[in-house]
Amino acid sequence: MERLKIAIQKSGRLSDKSIELFEKAGIKVSNNGSRLLFAEAADFPVDILYLRDDDIPQYVADGVADAGIVGENVIIETGKDINVTEKLGFGKCRLSLAVPRSVDYTGLQWFNGKKIATTYPVILKKVLQENNINADIHVISGSVEICPVIGLADAIFDIVSTGSTLLSNGLVEVEKLVYSEAALVTNKKLSDTKKEILDKLLFRIHAIAAAKSNKYILLNAPKDRLNDILKLLPGMKSPSVLPLAEEGWVSVHSVVQENRFWDIIDELRAAGAQGILVVPIEKMVL
Ligand code: PRT
Ligand code: ZN
């Protein structure tokens, strides 16, 4: 039977998270960070190719791999003709312009006539054009952040996540221009069998994402306040209400969204809920 070939980063910031995603989806993938370039998943029709992240879009475009996990920054920079099928919520970062701390930065126009070092010339060129800035792009392949110190450039355009690398090189992030996270990319012409495997994989990825953004909540409620409490808990269909041994009290089980979590807890307590337990959800299928 046909199998779906998925390329992931061999060793780097996205490797562990990519493998973790497969594991959560019930797909066992070995992480032999070593010399292995290819591995068959044990219990799902998927094969893994371990590559440098920069090569993944090309491999997927050519159909050497059917799919891949790679940062949006690399997808945009390489500009290959592939589908961005699903954002995966990890490897979050941004592409920013940064200048030496000593600079009296006045706004984007400051970059006119300046020399900017980057490993992302395609994205930088586009951003500069959109903003009518005429700057000199200096392409280098690594350690962009030391360029201003050694006099190779006036500023840099690079990936930032915590900002500590900029800080330790005496740079200040002045413009956050492109946001990126890891995404699942796919070849544009997959066979029907491969599409079916991809759909199964996506189904599992959605269940994992839903579980991650929701919590299971259990609480005790006085019966006479039950209606107020239920209004706060939409649940998947509707909350479950179970009798408690103590007269006049019930136990309520439901699901709450992570991002509304603290607001809901405050409102529930105000409405008389007690003994609130919140538990992570392993998988969630709607
Ligand atoms: O060997 P290979 O080519 O496969 O790997 P690589 O070295 O090119 O990439 P890698 O492993 O560094 O990053 C892979 C992907 O992770 C990137 O393409 C981004 O999509 C994503 N990502 C997320 C990041 C960061 N966060 C990040 N912080 N990539 C790089 N960085 C760099 C940043 O440029 C800085 O130099 O990490 C350093 C620390 O960042 P701060 O801001 O936390 O100090
Ligand atoms: Zn790379």
PDB file of N, CA and C and ligand atoms in Angstrom, residues 9 11-14 51-54 71 73-74 91-93 120 145 158-166 180, ligand 1:
ATOM      1  N   GLN A   9      12.445  18.295  10.163  1.00  0.00           N
ATOM      2  CA  GLN A   9      13.808  18.787  10.368  1.00  0.00           C
ATOM      3  C   GLN A   9      14.639  17.723  11.080  1.00  0.00           C
ATOM      4  N   SER A  11      17.746  17.865  12.667  1.00  0.00           N
ATOM      5  CA  SER A  11      18.074  18.262  14.028  1.00  0.00           C
ATOM      6  C   SER A  11      18.060  19.769  14.103  1.00  0.00           C
ATOM      7  N   GLY A  12      17.250  20.271  15.016  1.00  0.00           N
ATOM      8  CA  GLY A  12      17.085  21.708  15.130  1.00  0.00           C
ATOM      9  C   GLY A  12      15.880  22.017  15.982  1.00  0.00           C
ATOM     10  N   ARG A  13      15.470  23.264  15.920  1.00  0.00           N
ATOM     11  CA  ARG A  13      14.410  23.730  16.816  1.00  0.00           C
ATOM     12  C   ARG A  13      13.066  23.056  16.594  1.00  0.00           C
ATOM     13  N   LEU A  14      12.809  22.524  15.392  1.00  0.00           N
ATOM     14  CA  LEU A  14      11.478  21.961  15.133  1.00  0.00           C
ATOM     15  C   LEU A  14      11.441  20.438  15.271  1.00  0.00           C
ATOM     16  N   LEU A  51      15.444  15.940   7.131  1.00  0.00           N
ATOM     17  CA  LEU A  51      16.160  16.859   6.233  1.00  0.00           C
ATOM     18  C   LEU A  51      16.534  18.158   6.936  1.00  0.00           C
ATOM     19  N   ARG A  52      17.378  18.964   6.272  1.00  0.00           N
ATOM     20  CA  ARG A  52      17.590  20.334   6.739  1.00  0.00           C
ATOM     21  C   ARG A  52      16.310  21.106   6.460  1.00  0.00           C
ATOM     22  N   ASP A  53      15.930  21.981   7.370  1.00  0.00           N
ATOM     23  CA  ASP A  53      14.642  22.665   7.198  1.00  0.00           C
ATOM     24  C   ASP A  53      14.548  23.434   5.874  1.00  0.00           C
ATOM     25  N   ASP A  54      15.674  24.031   5.461  1.00  0.00           N
ATOM     26  CA  ASP A  54      15.658  24.852   4.244  1.00  0.00           C
ATOM     27  C   ASP A  54      15.326  24.045   2.991  1.00  0.00           C
ATOM     28  N   GLY A  71       8.993  25.855   9.195  1.00  0.00           N
ATOM     29  CA  GLY A  71       8.558  27.188   9.625  1.00  0.00           C
ATOM     30  C   GLY A  71       8.011  28.001   8.463  1.00  0.00           C
ATOM     31  N   ASN A  73       8.455  31.014   7.993  1.00  0.00           N
ATOM     32  CA  ASN A  73       9.536  31.872   7.514  1.00  0.00           C
ATOM     33  C   ASN A  73      10.267  31.227   6.332  1.00  0.00           C
ATOM     34  N   VAL A  74      10.525  29.923   6.442  1.00  0.00           N
ATOM     35  CA  VAL A  74      11.227  29.205   5.366  1.00  0.00           C
ATOM     36  C   VAL A  74      10.290  29.024   4.158  1.00  0.00           C
ATOM     37  N   GLY A  91       7.132  26.418  17.368  1.00  0.00           N
ATOM     38  CA  GLY A  91       8.173  27.094  16.583  1.00  0.00           C
ATOM     39  C   GLY A  91       7.806  28.541  16.284  1.00  0.00           C
ATOM     40  N   LYS A  92       7.066  29.155  17.225  1.00  0.00           N
ATOM     41  CA  LYS A  92       6.622  30.529  16.968  1.00  0.00           C
ATOM     42  C   LYS A  92       7.789  31.515  17.069  1.00  0.00           C
ATOM     43  N   CYS A  93       7.861  32.406  16.114  1.00  0.00           N
ATOM     44  CA  CYS A  93       8.890  33.436  16.125  1.00  0.00           C
ATOM     45  C   CYS A  93       8.437  34.556  15.195  1.00  0.00           C
ATOM     46  N   TYR A 120      17.306  36.246   5.180  1.00  0.00           N
ATOM     47  CA  TYR A 120      15.970  36.238   4.548  1.00  0.00           C
ATOM     48  C   TYR A 120      15.835  37.362   3.520  1.00  0.00           C
ATOM     49  N   GLU A 145      23.379  38.415  13.754  1.00  0.00           N
ATOM     50  CA  GLU A 145      23.322  39.430  14.813  1.00  0.00           C
ATOM     51  C   GLU A 145      24.672  40.051  15.177  1.00  0.00           C
ATOM     52  N   ASP A 158      16.180  39.600  11.135  1.00  0.00           N
ATOM     53  CA  ASP A 158      16.413  38.212  11.532  1.00  0.00           C
ATOM     54  C   ASP A 158      15.255  37.673  12.377  1.00  0.00           C
ATOM     55  N   ILE A 159      15.343  36.373  12.647  1.00  0.00           N
ATOM     56  CA  ILE A 159      14.351  35.719  13.498  1.00  0.00           C
ATOM     57  C   ILE A 159      14.569  36.106  14.949  1.00  0.00           C
ATOM     58  N   VAL A 160      13.478  36.413  15.626  1.00  0.00           N
ATOM     59  CA  VAL A 160      13.529  36.730  17.050  1.00  0.00           C
ATOM     60  C   VAL A 160      12.476  35.882  17.753  1.00  0.00           C
ATOM     61  N   SER A 161      12.830  35.313  18.893  1.00  0.00           N
ATOM     62  CA  SER A 161      11.744  34.741  19.691  1.00  0.00           C
ATOM     63  C   SER A 161      11.720  35.377  21.071  1.00  0.00           C
ATOM     64  N   THR A 162      12.704  35.127  21.929  1.00  0.00           N
ATOM     65  CA  THR A 162      12.678  35.817  23.227  1.00  0.00           C
ATOM     66  C   THR A 162      13.313  37.204  23.135  1.00  0.00           C
ATOM     67  N   GLY A 163      14.200  37.395  22.190  1.00  0.00           N
ATOM     68  CA  GLY A 163      14.894  38.679  22.054  1.00  0.00           C
ATOM     69  C   GLY A 163      16.225  38.726  22.795  1.00  0.00           C
ATOM     70  N   SER A 164      16.584  37.642  23.481  1.00  0.00           N
ATOM     71  CA  SER A 164      17.805  37.695  24.291  1.00  0.00           C
ATOM     72  C   SER A 164      19.069  37.725  23.432  1.00  0.00           C
ATOM     73  N   THR A 165      19.014  37.123  22.254  1.00  0.00           N
ATOM     74  CA  THR A 165      20.182  37.182  21.356  1.00  0.00           C
ATOM     75  C   THR A 165      20.439  38.617  20.900  1.00  0.00           C
ATOM     76  N   LEU A 166      19.371  39.333  20.572  1.00  0.00           N
ATOM     77  CA  LEU A 166      19.523  40.736  20.182  1.00  0.00           C
ATOM     78  C   LEU A 166      20.142  41.518  21.333  1.00  0.00           C
ATOM     79  N   SER A 180       5.673  33.963  12.379  1.00  0.00           N
ATOM     80  CA  SER A 180       5.827  32.621  11.815  1.00  0.00           C
ATOM     81  C   SER A 180       5.611  31.548  12.870  1.00  0.00           C
TER      82      SER A 180
HETATM   83  O1  PRT B   1      20.089  22.726  10.239  1.00  0.00           O
HETATM   84  P1  PRT B   1      18.847  23.349   9.736  1.00  0.00           P
HETATM   85  O2  PRT B   1      19.053  24.189   8.509  1.00  0.00           O
HETATM   86  O3  PRT B   1      17.743  22.330   9.589  1.00  0.00           O
HETATM   87  O4  PRT B   1      18.327  24.309  10.926  1.00  0.00           O
HETATM   88  P2  PRT B   1      18.463  25.889  11.124  1.00  0.00           P
HETATM   89  O5  PRT B   1      19.641  26.140  11.975  1.00  0.00           O
HETATM   90  O6  PRT B   1      18.339  26.613   9.842  1.00  0.00           O
HETATM   91  O7  PRT B   1      17.098  26.207  11.905  1.00  0.00           O
HETATM   92  P3  PRT B   1      16.779  26.195  13.464  1.00  0.00           P
HETATM   93  O8  PRT B   1      16.761  24.794  13.984  1.00  0.00           O
HETATM   94  O9  PRT B   1      17.591  27.217  14.189  1.00  0.00           O
HETATM   95  O10 PRT B   1      15.283  26.767  13.387  1.00  0.00           O
HETATM   96  C1  PRT B   1      14.279  26.087  12.724  1.00  0.00           C
HETATM   97  C2  PRT B   1      13.028  26.955  12.705  1.00  0.00           C
HETATM   98  O11 PRT B   1      12.614  27.239  14.042  1.00  0.00           O
HETATM   99  C3  PRT B   1      13.179  28.328  12.082  1.00  0.00           C
HETATM  100  O12 PRT B   1      13.128  28.294  10.675  1.00  0.00           O
HETATM  101  C4  PRT B   1      11.986  29.060  12.670  1.00  0.00           C
HETATM  102  O13 PRT B   1      10.807  28.759  11.930  1.00  0.00           O
HETATM  103  C5  PRT B   1      11.835  28.437  14.049  1.00  0.00           C
HETATM  104  N1  PRT B   1      12.312  29.280  15.167  1.00  0.00           N
HETATM  105  C6  PRT B   1      11.571  29.590  16.274  1.00  0.00           C
HETATM  106  C7  PRT B   1      13.508  29.867  15.314  1.00  0.00           C
HETATM  107  C8  PRT B   1      13.495  30.538  16.553  1.00  0.00           C
HETATM  108  N2  PRT B   1      12.278  30.357  17.121  1.00  0.00           N
HETATM  109  C9  PRT B   1      14.686  31.259  16.984  1.00  0.00           C
HETATM  110  N3  PRT B   1      14.685  31.850  18.068  1.00  0.00           N
HETATM  111  N4  PRT B   1      14.622  29.867  14.539  1.00  0.00           N
HETATM  112  C10 PRT B   1      15.719  30.525  14.946  1.00  0.00           C
HETATM  113  N5  PRT B   1      15.790  31.221  16.126  1.00  0.00           N
HETATM  114  C11 PRT B   1      17.102  31.867  16.448  1.00  0.00           C
HETATM  115  C12 PRT B   1      17.095  33.403  16.440  1.00  0.00           C
HETATM  116  O14 PRT B   1      17.427  33.856  15.164  1.00  0.00           O
HETATM  117  C13 PRT B   1      18.224  33.721  17.416  1.00  0.00           C
HETATM  118  O15 PRT B   1      19.466  33.718  16.747  1.00  0.00           O
HETATM  119  O16 PRT B   1      17.455  31.517  17.744  1.00  0.00           O
HETATM  120  C14 PRT B   1      18.231  32.521  18.368  1.00  0.00           C
HETATM  121  C15 PRT B   1      17.611  32.777  19.715  1.00  0.00           C
HETATM  122  O17 PRT B   1      16.466  33.602  19.633  1.00  0.00           O
HETATM  123  P4  PRT B   1      16.040  34.529  20.838  1.00  0.00           P
HETATM  124  O18 PRT B   1      15.248  35.683  20.251  1.00  0.00           O
HETATM  125  O19 PRT B   1      15.215  33.681  21.733  1.00  0.00           O
HETATM  126  O20 PRT B   1      17.286  35.008  21.526  1.00  0.00           O
END
